[in-house]
Amino acid sequence: MSTAIAPKAHNPDVAGQITYAMRSMGIAPIPRNYELFYEAYIGSNPALTRELAALGNSATQEELDAIGAKYFPHHAGRVFDNAHARLTIGLDTVLRALRQEQATLQSYNRLLGETYENISSRSHNSAELLRGAIDMLTVATGDTMAQGEKTVENVVQRSQEMDQVRKELDEYKRIANTDALTRLANRRAFEDRLASIFDNKLTRPTTALVLADIDHFKRINDTFGHPVGDKILATVASIIRANVRHDVFVARVGGEEFALILEATNIDEVATVCERIRRALETTPFKNSRTRVDYGPITLSLGACMASEAVDSGELYNKADLALYCAKNAGRNCCSIYQEGMQKDFTKSWLIYKN
């Protein structure tokens, strides 16, 4: 893909080049996709270009929309506006059907009342009157039942359509909250989850936040290039995910930064998990299978804090971040758990490090 959309400053047919690239990759030529490829073509946003290139030649519309929502907020607005319009139409149709059903039942009830009055005011032996009443009620009942069946069918159909919209919105939210490179949760999803920790006073004391940072990652990018850096990021993400429980929330919150939220845990278990992740990454070889170039060692520094040590999500993040920097100042490739007094010790060690 990168060669098909590589910037060509003097090419007068930019639109043609972009359209050709999209068509050759099977990408729908809709405006929001064109905007993505245009930005990649002119090279104004390197991060966007790398994420788009990482999708290869089998990008789905959902993956493209996730990138679009990340770099162009108005993309997400279009999706939700469209969903809102579809839901509004569906609800309006259901309400009209129910109103029609109500009107039909009211007419039927009036007919029953009138028929009863006619029969009651005359001789019950009048066969002709009874026959006429029965015929009239039979037709009215059949029409009412048919109308009812039609209403039910209409409501069911519209309900299914609205449920499909809901599923599409749920899927879009999942994609919009997923980091395209690592397939972990992204910063947006992390901030929502972090804030929710303090919504439940019962589970908060047994919840922990861990922040992790790949050591010297800028040097890796500068030495081997961003494509290699992206592969390393994806591998690190998979190693983190493989070394925690399935219910642990894992996110990529920055370039080489990751976050974990562990629930129903304690400080000893948190330390054990951090060490397991650190050790697993430290012992993983990072080599190019074709050229045999060794990109390693790749190591991770981690900082952790229990939610019981903070009054809100902002303080929890800051204390975990403080623990992370203490781990880096201690030589990297280690884990640090937040403790009272760490701020003073950290300030002192930071000043020594700066001098």
Short mmCIF file of C-alpha atoms in Angstrom, two decimals:
data_model
loop_
_atom_site.label_atom_id
_atom_site.label_comp_id
_atom_site.label_asym_id
_atom_site.label_seq_id
_atom_site.Cartn_x
_atom_site.Cartn_y
_atom_site.Cartn_z
CA MET A 1 0.00 0.00 0.00
CA SER A 2 2.80 2.41 0.83
CA THR A 3 4.08 2.46 -2.74
CA ALA A 4 0.62 3.01 -4.14
CA ILE A 5 0.01 6.09 -2.02
CA ALA A 6 3.54 7.42 -1.63
CA PRO A 7 3.71 11.23 -1.82
CA LYS A 8 4.48 12.67 -5.25
CA ALA A 9 4.84 16.38 -4.92
CA HIS A 10 4.71 17.20 -8.63
CA ASN A 11 1.99 14.77 -9.68
CA PRO A 12 -0.87 16.85 -11.11
CA ASP A 13 -3.37 13.99 -10.86
CA VAL A 14 -3.40 13.49 -7.10
CA ALA A 15 -7.08 12.55 -7.07
CA GLY A 16 -6.53 9.99 -9.79
CA GLN A 17 -3.60 8.42 -7.98
CA ILE A 18 -5.52 8.18 -4.73
CA THR A 19 -8.64 6.79 -6.39
CA TYR A 20 -6.56 4.21 -8.25
CA ALA A 21 -4.83 3.14 -5.04
CA MET A 22 -8.16 2.75 -3.23
CA ARG A 23 -9.71 0.82 -6.10
CA SER A 24 -6.73 -1.53 -6.39
CA MET A 25 -7.04 -2.33 -2.68
CA GLY A 26 -10.79 -2.85 -2.79
CA ILE A 27 -11.48 0.25 -0.66
CA ALA A 28 -14.88 1.89 -1.10
CA PRO A 29 -14.37 5.31 -2.79
CA ILE A 30 -16.43 7.18 -0.21
CA PRO A 31 -15.45 10.66 1.05
CA ARG A 32 -14.18 9.64 4.48
CA ASN A 33 -11.93 6.94 2.98
CA TYR A 34 -10.64 9.39 0.38
CA GLU A 35 -9.75 11.84 3.16
CA LEU A 36 -7.64 9.17 4.89
CA PHE A 37 -5.76 8.26 1.74
CA TYR A 38 -5.27 11.89 0.80
CA GLU A 39 -3.58 12.59 4.13
CA ALA A 40 -1.41 9.49 3.68
CA TYR A 41 -0.57 10.56 0.12
CA ILE A 42 0.64 14.04 0.99
CA GLY A 43 2.46 12.75 4.07
CA SER A 44 1.22 15.48 6.42
CA ASN A 45 0.56 13.01 9.25
CA PRO A 46 3.26 10.30 9.52
CA ALA A 47 1.47 8.46 12.33
CA LEU A 48 -1.72 8.18 10.26
CA THR A 49 0.30 7.01 7.25
CA ARG A 50 1.99 4.28 9.30
CA GLU A 51 -1.29 3.02 10.76
CA LEU A 52 -2.91 2.98 7.33
CA ALA A 53 0.06 1.14 5.85
CA ALA A 54 -0.02 -1.39 8.71
CA LEU A 55 -3.48 -2.55 7.55
CA GLY A 56 -1.94 -3.91 4.35
CA ASN A 57 -4.11 -4.81 1.37
CA SER A 58 -7.00 -6.31 3.33
CA ALA A 59 -8.26 -3.31 5.28
CA THR A 60 -11.90 -3.51 6.34
CA GLN A 61 -14.20 -0.51 6.48
CA GLU A 62 -14.37 -0.90 10.26
CA GLU A 63 -10.57 -0.62 10.54
CA LEU A 64 -10.52 2.41 8.26
CA ASP A 65 -13.30 4.05 10.29
CA ALA A 66 -11.35 3.41 13.50
CA ILE A 67 -8.35 5.28 12.09
CA GLY A 68 -10.62 8.00 10.77
CA ALA A 69 -12.27 8.45 14.17
CA LYS A 70 -8.83 8.68 15.78
CA TYR A 71 -7.42 11.38 13.50
CA PHE A 72 -10.59 13.08 12.24
CA PRO A 73 -13.23 13.52 14.98
CA HIS A 74 -15.87 14.50 12.44
CA HIS A 75 -15.79 10.94 11.03
CA ALA A 76 -17.27 9.57 14.26
CA GLY A 77 -19.96 12.25 14.13
CA ARG A 78 -21.13 11.07 10.73
CA VAL A 79 -21.47 7.49 11.90
CA PHE A 80 -23.49 8.43 14.97
CA ASP A 81 -25.63 10.94 13.07
CA ASN A 82 -26.51 8.23 10.56
CA ALA A 83 -27.32 5.76 13.32
CA HIS A 84 -29.45 8.36 15.11
CA ALA A 85 -31.42 9.01 11.93
CA ARG A 86 -32.05 5.29 11.40
CA LEU A 87 -33.18 4.85 15.00
CA THR A 88 -35.47 7.87 14.76
CA ILE A 89 -37.12 6.52 11.60
CA GLY A 90 -37.53 3.09 13.19
CA LEU A 91 -39.11 4.44 16.36
CA ASP A 92 -41.43 6.72 14.39
CA THR A 93 -42.62 3.76 12.30
CA VAL A 94 -43.28 1.67 15.42
CA LEU A 95 -45.21 4.48 17.09
CA ARG A 96 -47.35 5.05 14.00
CA ALA A 97 -48.10 1.32 13.80
CA LEU A 98 -49.11 1.21 17.46
CA ARG A 99 -51.31 4.28 17.06
CA GLN A 100 -53.01 2.64 14.09
CA GLU A 101 -53.51 -0.52 16.12
CA GLN A 102 -55.02 1.52 18.93
CA ALA A 103 -57.42 3.23 16.52
CA THR A 104 -58.44 -0.13 15.03
CA LEU A 105 -59.18 -1.61 18.46
CA GLN A 106 -61.20 1.46 19.44
CA SER A 107 -63.32 1.10 16.28
CA TYR A 108 -63.79 -2.59 16.98
CA ASN A 109 -64.87 -1.87 20.57
CA ARG A 110 -67.41 0.69 19.31
CA LEU A 111 -68.78 -1.87 16.88
CA LEU A 112 -69.13 -4.45 19.64
CA GLY A 113 -70.96 -1.94 21.81
CA GLU A 114 -73.34 -0.88 19.03
CA THR A 115 -74.08 -4.51 18.10
CA TYR A 116 -74.80 -5.37 21.73
CA GLU A 117 -77.20 -2.45 22.02
CA ASN A 118 -79.00 -3.44 18.80
CA ILE A 119 -79.42 -7.02 19.93
CA SER A 120 -80.54 -6.02 23.44
CA SER A 121 -83.19 -3.58 22.16
CA ARG A 122 -84.93 -6.13 19.94
CA SER A 123 -86.30 -9.63 20.19
CA HIS A 124 -83.63 -12.27 20.71
CA ASN A 125 -85.65 -14.54 18.43
CA SER A 126 -84.93 -12.45 15.35
CA ALA A 127 -82.81 -14.84 13.28
CA GLU A 128 -82.17 -12.21 10.64
CA LEU A 129 -80.87 -9.72 13.20
CA LEU A 130 -78.58 -12.29 14.80
CA ARG A 131 -77.31 -13.47 11.43
CA GLY A 132 -76.51 -9.89 10.39
CA ALA A 133 -74.80 -9.17 13.69
CA ILE A 134 -72.74 -12.35 13.49
CA ASP A 135 -71.69 -11.61 9.91
CA MET A 136 -70.71 -8.06 10.82
CA LEU A 137 -68.74 -9.16 13.86
CA THR A 138 -67.02 -11.92 11.91
CA VAL A 139 -65.80 -9.47 9.27
CA ALA A 140 -64.78 -6.89 11.88
CA THR A 141 -62.98 -9.50 13.96
CA GLY A 142 -61.13 -10.82 10.90
CA ASP A 143 -60.10 -7.31 9.87
CA THR A 144 -59.00 -6.48 13.41
CA MET A 145 -56.94 -9.66 13.71
CA ALA A 146 -55.35 -9.08 10.31
CA GLN A 147 -54.50 -5.53 11.30
CA GLY A 148 -53.07 -6.82 14.58
CA GLU A 149 -50.90 -9.38 12.80
CA LYS A 150 -49.67 -6.70 10.41
CA THR A 151 -48.85 -4.42 13.33
CA VAL A 152 -46.96 -7.17 15.14
CA GLU A 153 -45.03 -8.02 11.97
CA ASN A 154 -44.20 -4.35 11.42
CA VAL A 155 -43.09 -3.84 15.01
CA VAL A 156 -40.96 -7.00 14.95
CA GLN A 157 -39.30 -5.95 11.70
CA ARG A 158 -38.53 -2.45 12.95
CA SER A 159 -37.30 -3.83 16.27
CA GLN A 160 -34.90 -6.11 14.42
CA GLU A 161 -33.68 -3.18 12.33
CA MET A 162 -33.10 -1.05 15.43
CA ASP A 163 -31.33 -3.93 17.14
CA GLN A 164 -29.02 -4.15 14.12
CA VAL A 165 -28.27 -0.44 14.45
CA ARG A 166 -27.47 -1.00 18.13
CA LYS A 167 -25.10 -3.83 17.23
CA GLU A 168 -23.43 -1.66 14.61
CA LEU A 169 -22.97 1.13 17.16
CA ASP A 170 -21.56 -1.34 19.69
CA GLU A 171 -19.14 -2.66 17.09
CA TYR A 172 -18.17 0.84 16.01
CA LYS A 173 -17.55 1.81 19.62
CA ARG A 174 -15.40 -1.28 20.07
CA ILE A 175 -13.38 -0.44 16.98
CA ALA A 176 -13.15 3.25 17.87
CA ASN A 177 -11.80 2.23 21.31
CA THR A 178 -9.23 -0.16 19.86
CA ASP A 179 -5.65 0.70 18.94
CA ALA A 180 -5.24 -0.24 15.28
CA LEU A 181 -1.61 -1.36 15.64
CA THR A 182 -1.66 -3.48 18.79
CA ARG A 183 -5.38 -4.40 18.91
CA LEU A 184 -5.39 -3.37 22.56
CA ALA A 185 -7.74 -0.76 24.00
CA ASN A 186 -6.68 2.80 23.13
CA ARG A 187 -6.29 5.95 25.21
CA ARG A 188 -9.97 6.88 24.89
CA ALA A 189 -11.10 3.53 26.26
CA PHE A 190 -8.46 3.66 28.99
CA GLU A 191 -9.60 7.05 30.29
CA ASP A 192 -13.21 5.81 30.48
CA ARG A 193 -12.15 2.66 32.34
CA LEU A 194 -9.84 4.58 34.67
CA ALA A 195 -12.63 6.97 35.66
CA SER A 196 -15.01 4.07 36.32
CA ILE A 197 -12.71 2.68 39.04
CA PHE A 198 -13.97 5.34 41.43
CA ASP A 199 -17.64 4.67 40.68
CA ASN A 200 -17.65 1.57 42.90
CA LYS A 201 -16.48 1.98 46.49
CA LEU A 202 -16.59 -1.77 47.10
CA THR A 203 -14.19 -2.80 44.32
CA ARG A 204 -11.92 0.25 44.42
CA PRO A 205 -9.68 -0.96 47.30
CA THR A 206 -8.80 -4.13 45.38
CA THR A 207 -8.11 -2.41 42.04
CA ALA A 208 -4.67 -1.45 40.79
CA LEU A 209 -3.27 0.63 37.94
CA VAL A 210 -0.02 -0.37 36.24
CA LEU A 211 1.78 1.88 33.75
CA ALA A 212 4.51 0.42 31.55
CA ASP A 213 6.97 2.01 29.16
CA ILE A 214 9.34 0.36 26.67
CA ASP A 215 12.89 1.32 27.56
CA HIS A 216 14.83 3.44 25.05
CA PHE A 217 12.15 3.05 22.39
CA LYS A 218 13.15 6.25 20.59
CA ARG A 219 16.58 4.75 20.05
CA ILE A 220 14.96 1.68 18.51
CA ASN A 221 12.96 3.81 16.08
CA ASP A 222 15.96 5.97 15.21
CA THR A 223 18.21 2.96 14.64
CA PHE A 224 15.92 0.53 12.83
CA GLY A 225 13.06 2.72 11.58
CA HIS A 226 9.37 3.06 12.44
CA PRO A 227 8.18 -0.12 10.65
CA VAL A 228 10.43 -2.19 12.92
CA GLY A 229 9.29 -0.11 15.88
CA ASP A 230 5.66 -0.85 15.02
CA LYS A 231 6.35 -4.60 14.90
CA ILE A 232 8.06 -4.43 18.26
CA LEU A 233 5.11 -2.53 19.73
CA ALA A 234 2.71 -5.20 18.47
CA THR A 235 4.88 -7.97 19.92
CA VAL A 236 5.20 -6.24 23.29
CA ALA A 237 1.42 -5.82 23.37
CA SER A 238 0.88 -9.53 22.72
CA ILE A 239 3.39 -10.47 25.45
CA ILE A 240 1.63 -8.26 27.99
CA ARG A 241 -1.76 -9.67 27.04
CA ALA A 242 -0.49 -13.25 27.26
CA ASN A 243 0.86 -12.80 30.79
CA VAL A 244 -2.23 -11.46 32.55
CA ARG A 245 -5.67 -12.84 33.35
CA HIS A 246 -8.25 -12.55 30.62
CA ASP A 247 -10.25 -10.05 32.69
CA VAL A 248 -7.34 -7.61 33.06
CA PHE A 249 -7.87 -4.42 31.08
CA VAL A 250 -4.84 -3.70 28.85
CA ALA A 251 -4.43 -0.54 26.75
CA ARG A 252 -1.87 1.25 24.66
CA VAL A 253 -2.03 4.80 26.00
CA GLY A 254 0.82 6.43 24.08
CA GLY A 255 3.57 5.76 21.58
CA GLU A 256 5.42 3.13 23.64
CA GLU A 257 3.29 3.38 26.78
CA PHE A 258 0.86 0.76 28.08
CA ALA A 259 -1.58 0.62 30.98
CA LEU A 260 -3.16 -2.25 32.87
CA ILE A 261 -6.11 -2.15 35.27
CA LEU A 262 -6.31 -5.17 37.57
CA GLU A 263 -9.38 -5.84 39.68
CA ALA A 264 -9.91 -8.18 42.65
CA THR A 265 -6.20 -8.06 43.40
CA ASN A 266 -3.69 -7.03 46.07
CA ILE A 267 -0.28 -5.43 46.04
CA ASP A 268 1.60 -8.75 46.16
CA GLU A 269 -0.29 -10.11 43.14
CA VAL A 270 0.30 -6.86 41.26
CA ALA A 271 4.05 -7.13 41.91
CA THR A 272 4.00 -10.74 40.72
CA VAL A 273 2.15 -9.84 37.52
CA CYS A 274 4.53 -6.96 36.77
CA GLU A 275 7.57 -9.17 37.28
CA ARG A 276 6.09 -11.90 35.08
CA ILE A 277 5.51 -9.43 32.25
CA ARG A 278 8.97 -7.87 32.67
CA ARG A 279 10.68 -11.27 32.68
CA ALA A 280 8.70 -12.56 29.69
CA LEU A 281 9.68 -9.54 27.60
CA GLU A 282 13.31 -9.60 28.73
CA THR A 283 13.70 -13.21 27.62
CA THR A 284 11.95 -12.79 24.25
CA PRO A 285 14.35 -12.55 21.29
CA PHE A 286 13.67 -9.74 18.83
CA LYS A 287 15.36 -10.72 15.59
CA ASN A 288 14.64 -10.37 11.89
CA SER A 289 14.19 -13.94 10.69
CA ARG A 290 15.39 -13.02 7.21
CA THR A 291 18.35 -10.71 7.85
CA ARG A 292 19.15 -12.05 11.34
CA VAL A 293 19.42 -8.48 12.62
CA ASP A 294 19.00 -8.42 16.39
CA TYR A 295 16.78 -5.59 17.60
CA GLY A 296 17.07 -6.49 21.26
CA PRO A 297 17.22 -6.58 24.08
CA ILE A 298 13.76 -5.06 24.52
CA THR A 299 12.87 -4.31 28.12
CA LEU A 300 10.03 -2.70 30.03
CA SER A 301 9.82 -0.43 33.07
CA LEU A 302 6.64 -0.61 35.14
CA GLY A 303 5.03 1.47 37.87
CA ALA A 304 2.01 0.40 39.90
CA CYS A 305 -0.37 1.91 42.42
CA MET A 306 -3.41 0.58 44.26
CA ALA A 307 -6.56 2.66 43.85
CA SER A 308 -6.86 2.78 47.65
CA GLU A 309 -3.84 5.13 47.61
CA ALA A 310 -5.73 7.80 45.62
CA VAL A 311 -8.87 9.90 45.98
CA ASP A 312 -9.67 10.06 42.26
CA SER A 313 -8.53 8.79 38.87
CA GLY A 314 -6.19 11.71 38.30
CA GLU A 315 -4.28 11.08 41.50
CA LEU A 316 -4.14 7.35 40.82
CA TYR A 317 -2.63 7.96 37.41
CA ASN A 318 -0.10 10.45 38.76
CA LYS A 319 1.04 8.09 41.52
CA ALA A 320 1.40 5.14 39.12
CA ASP A 321 3.29 7.44 36.77
CA LEU A 322 5.54 8.51 39.64
CA ALA A 323 6.27 4.86 40.40
CA LEU A 324 7.08 4.29 36.73
CA TYR A 325 9.61 7.11 36.68
CA CYS A 326 11.17 5.75 39.85
CA ALA A 327 11.60 2.44 38.03
CA LYS A 328 13.30 4.23 35.14
CA ASN A 329 15.54 6.20 37.48
CA ALA A 330 16.48 2.95 39.19
CA GLY A 331 18.02 1.73 35.95
CA ARG A 332 14.99 0.62 33.91
CA ASN A 333 13.89 -2.96 33.24
CA CYS A 334 12.26 -3.18 36.68
CA CYS A 335 8.99 -2.56 38.49
CA SER A 336 8.28 0.01 41.18
CA ILE A 337 5.25 0.02 43.51
CA TYR A 338 4.01 3.39 44.78
CA GLN A 339 4.66 4.05 48.45
CA GLU A 340 4.11 7.01 50.73
CA GLY A 341 7.15 9.26 50.69
CA MET A 342 8.06 8.29 47.16
CA GLN A 343 7.49 11.86 45.96
CA LYS A 344 10.29 13.19 48.16
CA ASP A 345 12.67 10.37 47.29
CA PHE A 346 11.81 10.71 43.62
CA THR A 347 12.44 14.47 43.61
CA LYS A 348 15.80 13.96 45.23
CA SER A 349 16.86 11.18 42.85
CA TRP A 350 15.58 13.16 39.87
CA LEU A 351 17.73 16.14 40.85
CA ILE A 352 20.76 13.89 41.21
CA TYR A 353 20.01 12.32 37.85
CA LYS A 354 19.67 15.77 36.22
CA ASN A 355 22.99 16.93 37.69
#
